[in-house]
Short mmCIF file of C-alpha atoms in Angstrom, two decimals:
data_model
loop_
_atom_site.label_atom_id
_atom_site.label_comp_id
_atom_site.label_asym_id
_atom_site.label_seq_id
_atom_site.Cartn_x
_atom_site.Cartn_y
_atom_site.Cartn_z
CA MET A 1 0.25 0.00 -0.10
CA LEU A 2 2.92 2.14 1.13
CA LYS A 3 4.35 1.71 -2.68
CA ASN A 4 0.69 2.59 -4.46
CA ALA A 5 0.26 5.64 -2.38
CA ARG A 6 4.79 6.55 -2.95
CA VAL A 7 3.84 5.80 -7.10
CA ALA A 8 0.09 7.52 -6.79
CA ILE A 9 2.19 11.28 -5.52
CA GLY A 10 5.11 10.46 -7.51
CA LEU A 11 2.72 10.65 -11.15
CA LEU A 12 0.98 13.34 -9.24
CA LEU A 13 3.05 15.62 -8.60
CA LEU A 14 4.83 14.78 -12.35
CA PHE A 15 1.75 15.20 -14.28
CA SER A 16 0.83 18.97 -12.15
CA PHE A 17 4.63 20.07 -13.14
CA THR A 18 4.22 18.43 -16.45
CA THR A 19 0.53 20.21 -17.77
CA SER A 20 1.82 23.89 -16.63
CA SER A 21 4.68 23.25 -18.52
CA LEU A 22 4.62 22.32 -22.16
CA ALA A 23 2.65 24.87 -23.70
CA THR A 24 0.97 22.34 -26.53
CA THR A 25 1.72 18.82 -26.85
CA ALA A 26 5.30 18.07 -27.72
CA LYS A 27 5.90 14.89 -29.88
CA VAL A 28 8.12 12.46 -29.20
CA LEU A 29 9.55 9.46 -32.13
CA ILE A 30 9.90 5.66 -30.53
CA TYR A 31 12.54 3.83 -32.81
CA SER A 32 12.87 0.82 -32.50
CA ALA A 33 13.70 -1.17 -35.20
CA THR A 34 16.31 -3.77 -35.06
CA ALA A 35 19.13 -5.52 -36.23
CA ASP A 36 20.29 -8.08 -33.54
CA PHE A 37 18.57 -9.58 -30.84
CA ARG A 38 14.65 -8.38 -30.74
CA HIS A 39 13.02 -7.59 -27.01
CA ASP A 40 9.44 -9.20 -26.83
CA SER A 41 8.78 -6.79 -24.99
CA ILE A 42 9.15 -3.92 -27.41
CA PRO A 43 5.03 -3.83 -28.79
CA THR A 44 3.78 -3.68 -25.21
CA ALA A 45 6.23 -0.62 -24.31
CA ILE A 46 5.08 0.88 -26.95
CA GLN A 47 1.46 0.46 -26.60
CA ALA A 48 2.70 1.58 -22.42
CA LEU A 49 4.05 4.61 -23.81
CA GLN A 50 1.11 5.59 -26.07
CA SER A 51 -1.34 4.74 -23.73
CA GLN A 52 -0.19 7.31 -20.90
CA GLY A 53 1.35 10.38 -22.81
CA SER A 54 -1.25 12.08 -22.96
CA SER A 55 -1.92 12.50 -19.91
CA PHE A 56 1.95 13.97 -20.30
CA GLY A 57 0.92 16.74 -22.80
CA ILE A 58 3.41 13.81 -25.57
CA GLN A 59 2.18 12.50 -29.23
CA PHE A 60 4.06 9.27 -29.10
CA GLU A 61 3.98 7.59 -32.68
CA ASN A 62 6.61 4.29 -33.46
CA THR A 63 8.63 3.83 -36.66
CA GLU A 64 11.18 1.45 -37.53
CA ASP A 65 11.45 1.78 -40.24
CA LYS A 66 15.14 3.78 -41.20
CA SER A 67 14.32 5.76 -44.11
CA GLN A 68 12.19 8.40 -41.87
CA PHE A 69 15.43 9.76 -40.68
CA THR A 70 15.61 12.57 -42.97
CA ASP A 71 16.19 16.16 -42.01
CA GLN A 72 12.48 16.94 -43.21
CA ASN A 73 10.89 14.47 -40.96
CA LEU A 74 12.49 14.78 -37.82
CA ALA A 75 12.49 18.20 -37.32
CA GLN A 76 8.67 17.85 -36.35
CA TYR A 77 9.67 16.56 -33.83
CA ASP A 78 10.93 17.70 -29.90
CA ALA A 79 12.56 14.11 -28.94
CA LEU A 80 14.22 11.13 -30.46
CA LEU A 81 13.44 7.82 -28.45
CA PHE A 82 15.04 4.89 -29.17
CA LEU A 83 13.44 1.49 -27.83
CA ASP A 84 15.73 -1.62 -27.37
CA ASN A 85 17.73 -0.88 -30.54
CA THR A 86 20.55 -3.38 -31.72
CA GLY A 87 22.75 -3.38 -33.91
CA GLU A 88 23.67 -1.14 -37.20
CA VAL A 89 19.84 -0.13 -37.47
CA LEU A 90 20.76 3.11 -40.25
CA ASP A 91 22.21 3.48 -42.94
CA ASP A 92 24.58 6.62 -43.68
CA GLY A 93 21.68 8.82 -44.41
CA GLY A 94 19.76 7.88 -41.88
CA LYS A 95 22.66 9.15 -39.22
CA THR A 96 23.73 12.47 -41.24
CA ALA A 97 20.28 13.58 -40.40
CA PHE A 98 20.36 12.16 -36.69
CA GLN A 99 23.31 14.08 -35.99
CA ASN A 100 21.09 17.61 -37.39
CA TYR A 101 18.59 16.39 -35.53
CA LEU A 102 20.55 17.04 -31.60
CA ASN A 103 22.70 19.88 -33.96
CA LEU A 104 19.21 22.37 -34.03
CA GLY A 105 18.57 21.58 -30.14
CA GLY A 106 16.98 18.35 -30.34
CA ASN A 107 16.52 15.74 -27.28
CA PHE A 108 17.17 12.45 -26.96
CA VAL A 109 16.12 9.58 -24.89
CA GLY A 110 17.52 6.00 -24.78
CA ILE A 111 15.21 2.95 -22.50
CA HIS A 112 17.52 -0.59 -22.40
CA ALA A 113 20.08 -2.17 -25.07
CA ALA A 114 19.63 1.70 -26.84
CA SER A 115 22.67 1.67 -25.42
CA ASP A 116 23.39 -1.65 -28.24
CA CYS A 117 22.60 -0.26 -31.28
CA LEU A 118 25.26 1.61 -33.72
CA ARG A 119 27.93 1.32 -32.12
CA ASN A 120 31.06 2.84 -33.87
CA THR A 121 28.33 5.99 -34.31
CA THR A 122 30.75 7.76 -32.22
CA PHE A 123 28.28 10.68 -31.67
CA TYR A 124 25.56 8.42 -31.25
CA GLY A 125 28.07 6.90 -27.91
CA HIS A 126 28.09 10.36 -27.22
CA GLU A 127 24.70 11.05 -26.81
CA VAL A 128 23.22 8.20 -25.49
CA GLY A 129 26.46 7.98 -22.71
CA ALA A 130 28.30 4.61 -22.98
CA PHE A 131 27.69 1.56 -25.04
CA PHE A 132 26.62 -1.95 -23.47
CA ASP A 133 28.88 -4.17 -22.86
CA TYR A 134 27.85 -7.03 -21.57
CA HIS A 135 25.10 -8.18 -18.27
CA PRO A 136 24.78 -11.30 -16.08
CA ALA A 137 21.19 -13.45 -16.10
CA LEU A 138 17.94 -12.49 -15.38
CA GLN A 139 17.43 -12.05 -11.73
CA ASN A 140 16.07 -9.87 -8.52
CA ALA A 141 18.65 -7.13 -8.08
CA THR A 142 18.63 -3.82 -6.06
CA VAL A 143 19.12 -0.59 -7.95
CA ASP A 144 20.58 2.03 -5.53
CA VAL A 145 19.31 6.08 -6.31
CA ILE A 146 21.52 8.57 -5.42
CA ASP A 147 20.26 11.74 -6.72
CA ALA A 148 16.56 11.98 -5.52
CA SER A 149 16.70 14.87 -6.49
CA HIS A 150 15.74 14.31 -10.75
CA PRO A 151 11.97 13.60 -12.20
CA SER A 152 12.74 10.07 -12.87
CA THR A 153 14.06 9.23 -9.51
CA SER A 154 12.26 11.52 -6.85
CA MET A 155 9.53 8.53 -6.42
CA LEU A 156 11.82 5.45 -6.41
CA PRO A 157 12.62 4.06 -2.95
CA ALA A 158 15.41 4.83 -2.11
CA GLN A 159 16.66 0.83 -2.58
CA TRP A 160 14.67 0.11 -5.42
CA HIS A 161 14.16 -3.71 -5.32
CA VAL A 162 13.99 -4.51 -8.49
CA GLN A 163 13.99 -7.34 -11.73
CA ASP A 164 16.06 -6.77 -14.51
CA GLU A 165 19.10 -7.23 -16.39
CA MET A 166 22.03 -5.36 -14.74
CA TYR A 167 23.37 -4.27 -17.59
CA ASN A 168 27.41 -3.20 -17.92
CA PHE A 169 28.96 -0.60 -20.31
CA LYS A 170 32.77 -0.06 -22.66
CA SER A 171 32.40 2.98 -20.42
CA ASP A 172 31.81 5.60 -18.06
CA PRO A 173 28.91 8.21 -18.61
CA ARG A 174 29.87 11.03 -16.27
CA ALA A 175 33.35 10.68 -18.69
CA ILE A 176 30.95 12.16 -20.59
CA GLY A 177 29.06 14.40 -18.57
CA ALA A 178 26.89 12.48 -17.47
CA THR A 179 25.48 12.38 -14.36
CA VAL A 180 24.24 9.50 -12.95
CA ILE A 181 21.13 9.10 -10.87
CA LEU A 182 20.63 5.07 -10.41
CA SER A 183 23.31 2.85 -10.12
CA ALA A 184 23.34 -1.42 -9.85
CA ASN A 185 24.20 -3.18 -6.12
CA GLU A 186 26.32 -5.18 -6.81
CA SER A 187 26.52 -6.97 -3.07
CA SER A 188 22.68 -8.02 -4.31
CA TYR A 189 22.63 -10.03 -7.49
CA VAL A 190 26.02 -12.24 -8.92
CA ASP A 191 27.50 -10.50 -11.58
CA THR A 192 31.04 -14.18 -12.38
CA GLY A 193 31.85 -11.55 -16.04
CA THR A 194 34.90 -9.18 -15.94
CA ARG A 195 33.69 -5.20 -16.41
CA GLN A 196 35.35 -2.96 -17.99
CA ASP A 197 36.10 0.79 -15.85
CA GLN A 198 32.56 1.73 -16.63
CA GLY A 199 32.72 3.72 -13.24
CA THR A 200 32.00 4.02 -9.01
CA PRO A 201 28.95 3.04 -8.18
CA HIS A 202 28.49 0.66 -11.36
CA PRO A 203 26.35 3.62 -13.44
CA THR A 204 22.11 2.52 -14.10
CA ALA A 205 20.95 5.21 -15.18
CA TRP A 206 21.84 8.65 -15.71
CA PHE A 207 21.07 12.33 -17.86
CA GLN A 208 22.87 14.91 -19.50
CA GLU A 209 21.72 18.80 -19.45
CA ARG A 210 23.73 18.70 -22.68
CA GLY A 211 24.13 16.12 -24.24
CA ALA A 212 27.08 15.46 -25.72
CA GLY A 213 26.57 14.18 -29.59
CA VAL A 214 26.05 17.72 -30.58
CA ASP A 215 29.24 19.38 -32.95
CA GLY A 216 30.60 21.86 -31.01
CA ASN A 217 29.28 24.63 -33.19
CA GLY A 218 25.64 22.82 -32.45
CA THR A 219 22.83 23.54 -30.09
CA PRO A 220 22.85 20.58 -27.55
CA GLY A 221 19.43 19.72 -26.18
CA ARG A 222 19.06 17.45 -23.51
CA SER A 223 20.04 12.88 -23.20
CA PHE A 224 18.82 11.18 -20.20
CA TYR A 225 19.13 7.21 -20.13
CA THR A 226 17.69 4.14 -18.70
CA SER A 227 19.28 0.67 -19.14
CA LEU A 228 15.84 -0.82 -17.16
CA GLY A 229 13.07 -2.22 -19.22
CA HIS A 230 13.61 -5.68 -19.58
CA LEU A 231 10.63 -7.49 -18.86
CA ASN A 232 7.05 -7.30 -20.56
CA GLU A 233 6.31 -7.34 -16.73
CA THR A 234 8.11 -4.73 -16.18
CA TRP A 235 6.34 -1.89 -18.42
CA GLN A 236 3.68 -2.85 -16.84
CA ASP A 237 4.62 -1.23 -13.46
CA ASP A 238 3.60 2.31 -12.47
CA LEU A 239 7.01 2.29 -10.96
CA PHE A 240 8.66 2.21 -13.62
CA LEU A 241 6.58 3.36 -16.19
CA ALA A 242 6.76 7.01 -12.97
CA HIS A 243 10.54 6.86 -13.29
CA VAL A 244 11.11 6.68 -17.02
CA PHE A 245 8.13 9.49 -17.73
CA GLY A 246 9.81 12.03 -15.75
CA GLY A 247 12.92 11.30 -17.95
CA ILE A 248 11.55 12.13 -21.07
CA THR A 249 9.18 14.78 -19.83
CA TRP A 250 12.79 16.60 -18.24
CA ALA A 251 14.40 15.66 -21.79
CA LEU A 252 11.39 17.67 -23.68
CA GLN A 253 12.48 21.20 -21.57
CA ALA A 254 15.35 21.30 -22.43
CA ASN A 255 13.65 24.85 -24.30
CA THR A 256 15.25 23.96 -26.93
CA THR A 257 12.38 22.95 -29.58
CA LEU A 258 9.13 24.28 -30.37
CA ALA A 259 6.86 22.01 -27.32
CA PHE A 260 8.62 25.13 -24.91
CA ASN A 261 10.39 27.90 -27.33
CA SER A 262 8.73 29.11 -30.66
CA SER A 263 12.34 30.49 -31.99
CA ALA A 264 13.36 26.68 -31.72
CA GLN A 265 14.74 24.35 -35.14
CA VAL A 266 12.82 21.72 -34.37
CA GLY A 267 9.73 20.05 -32.82
CA ASN A 268 5.88 20.22 -33.20
CA PRO A 269 5.22 23.08 -35.40
CA SER A 270 1.81 23.07 -34.21
CA SER A 271 3.68 24.54 -30.75
CA ALA A 272 5.39 27.23 -32.84
CA SER A 273 1.38 27.84 -34.08
CA ALA A 274 -0.02 28.16 -30.27
CA SER A 275 2.88 29.71 -28.85
CA ASN A 276 2.11 32.36 -31.81
CA SER A 277 -0.98 33.42 -31.44
CA THR A 278 -1.02 33.76 -28.23
CA SER A 279 1.72 35.59 -27.73
CA SER A 280 0.72 37.51 -30.85
CA PRO A 281 0.55 41.78 -30.01
CA SER A 282 -2.55 43.03 -32.13
CA SER A 283 -4.20 41.10 -28.48
CA THR A 284 -5.81 43.10 -27.19
CA SER A 285 -5.76 40.77 -24.22
CA ALA A 286 -4.27 37.58 -21.98
CA ALA A 287 -4.87 34.79 -23.67
CA PRO A 288 -4.29 31.53 -21.46
CA SER A 289 -1.68 28.46 -23.31
CA SER A 290 -3.56 26.07 -24.64
CA SER A 291 -2.53 22.69 -22.57
CA SER A 292 -2.52 19.13 -22.80
#
């Protein structure tokens, strides 16, 4: 009962904060293409995100078509969400469009196996924060909250008991400027593999205020990544969904896309239209902004 109350309060606070911040609906593209291992929880995850998106002022669209990665198409989204991608899921043209999108202020969210794709693409590795190395067997484990102030962790217990894959990474995301907010408690599960230098404490989820995948002259948006989310059951858990939506809504509040900034170069075009119409100098009275 205490857990349910904590989740309800966390979702209420997150919903209130989000609806008061978003001027209009933000558009997020879920990209779930895979070239190697494929998670059977992908459809469950997409359904969970889309069914709750309107509550947070978010319109989710999804695709596995790499040809959708063009400058013109990506420009309409306030964030790109990579979901459980594995292997080489973009061609060179798609990677260029992705890089251009990030340079123009686009935001990025990566979930679970999103750290296991485009493994030789440097800007992507920087934007997600670190590439996946390996994981021990699926088992019960404890995840420690090391920063409870972030919107993706504020509703979580200090020691979060989960059944999931405890990812290990090829590098330390802190090395490219990420802030780690969740850490796998290595004493709570069995891992007999050889870990690379991924830093201490063990990174499990993190954020970047300024996405490191952006070129030097670009406008960095935000980046959020969580390595959790393997099982179908995980995507049916309210506490996990609160964690994910906390990360997504935080990324959207970068003020670099049209959901918040009418002068931005990418984002939902209708957001810019709505923002301009409510702030028109010809208006004789202040009109309230529409909220989703």
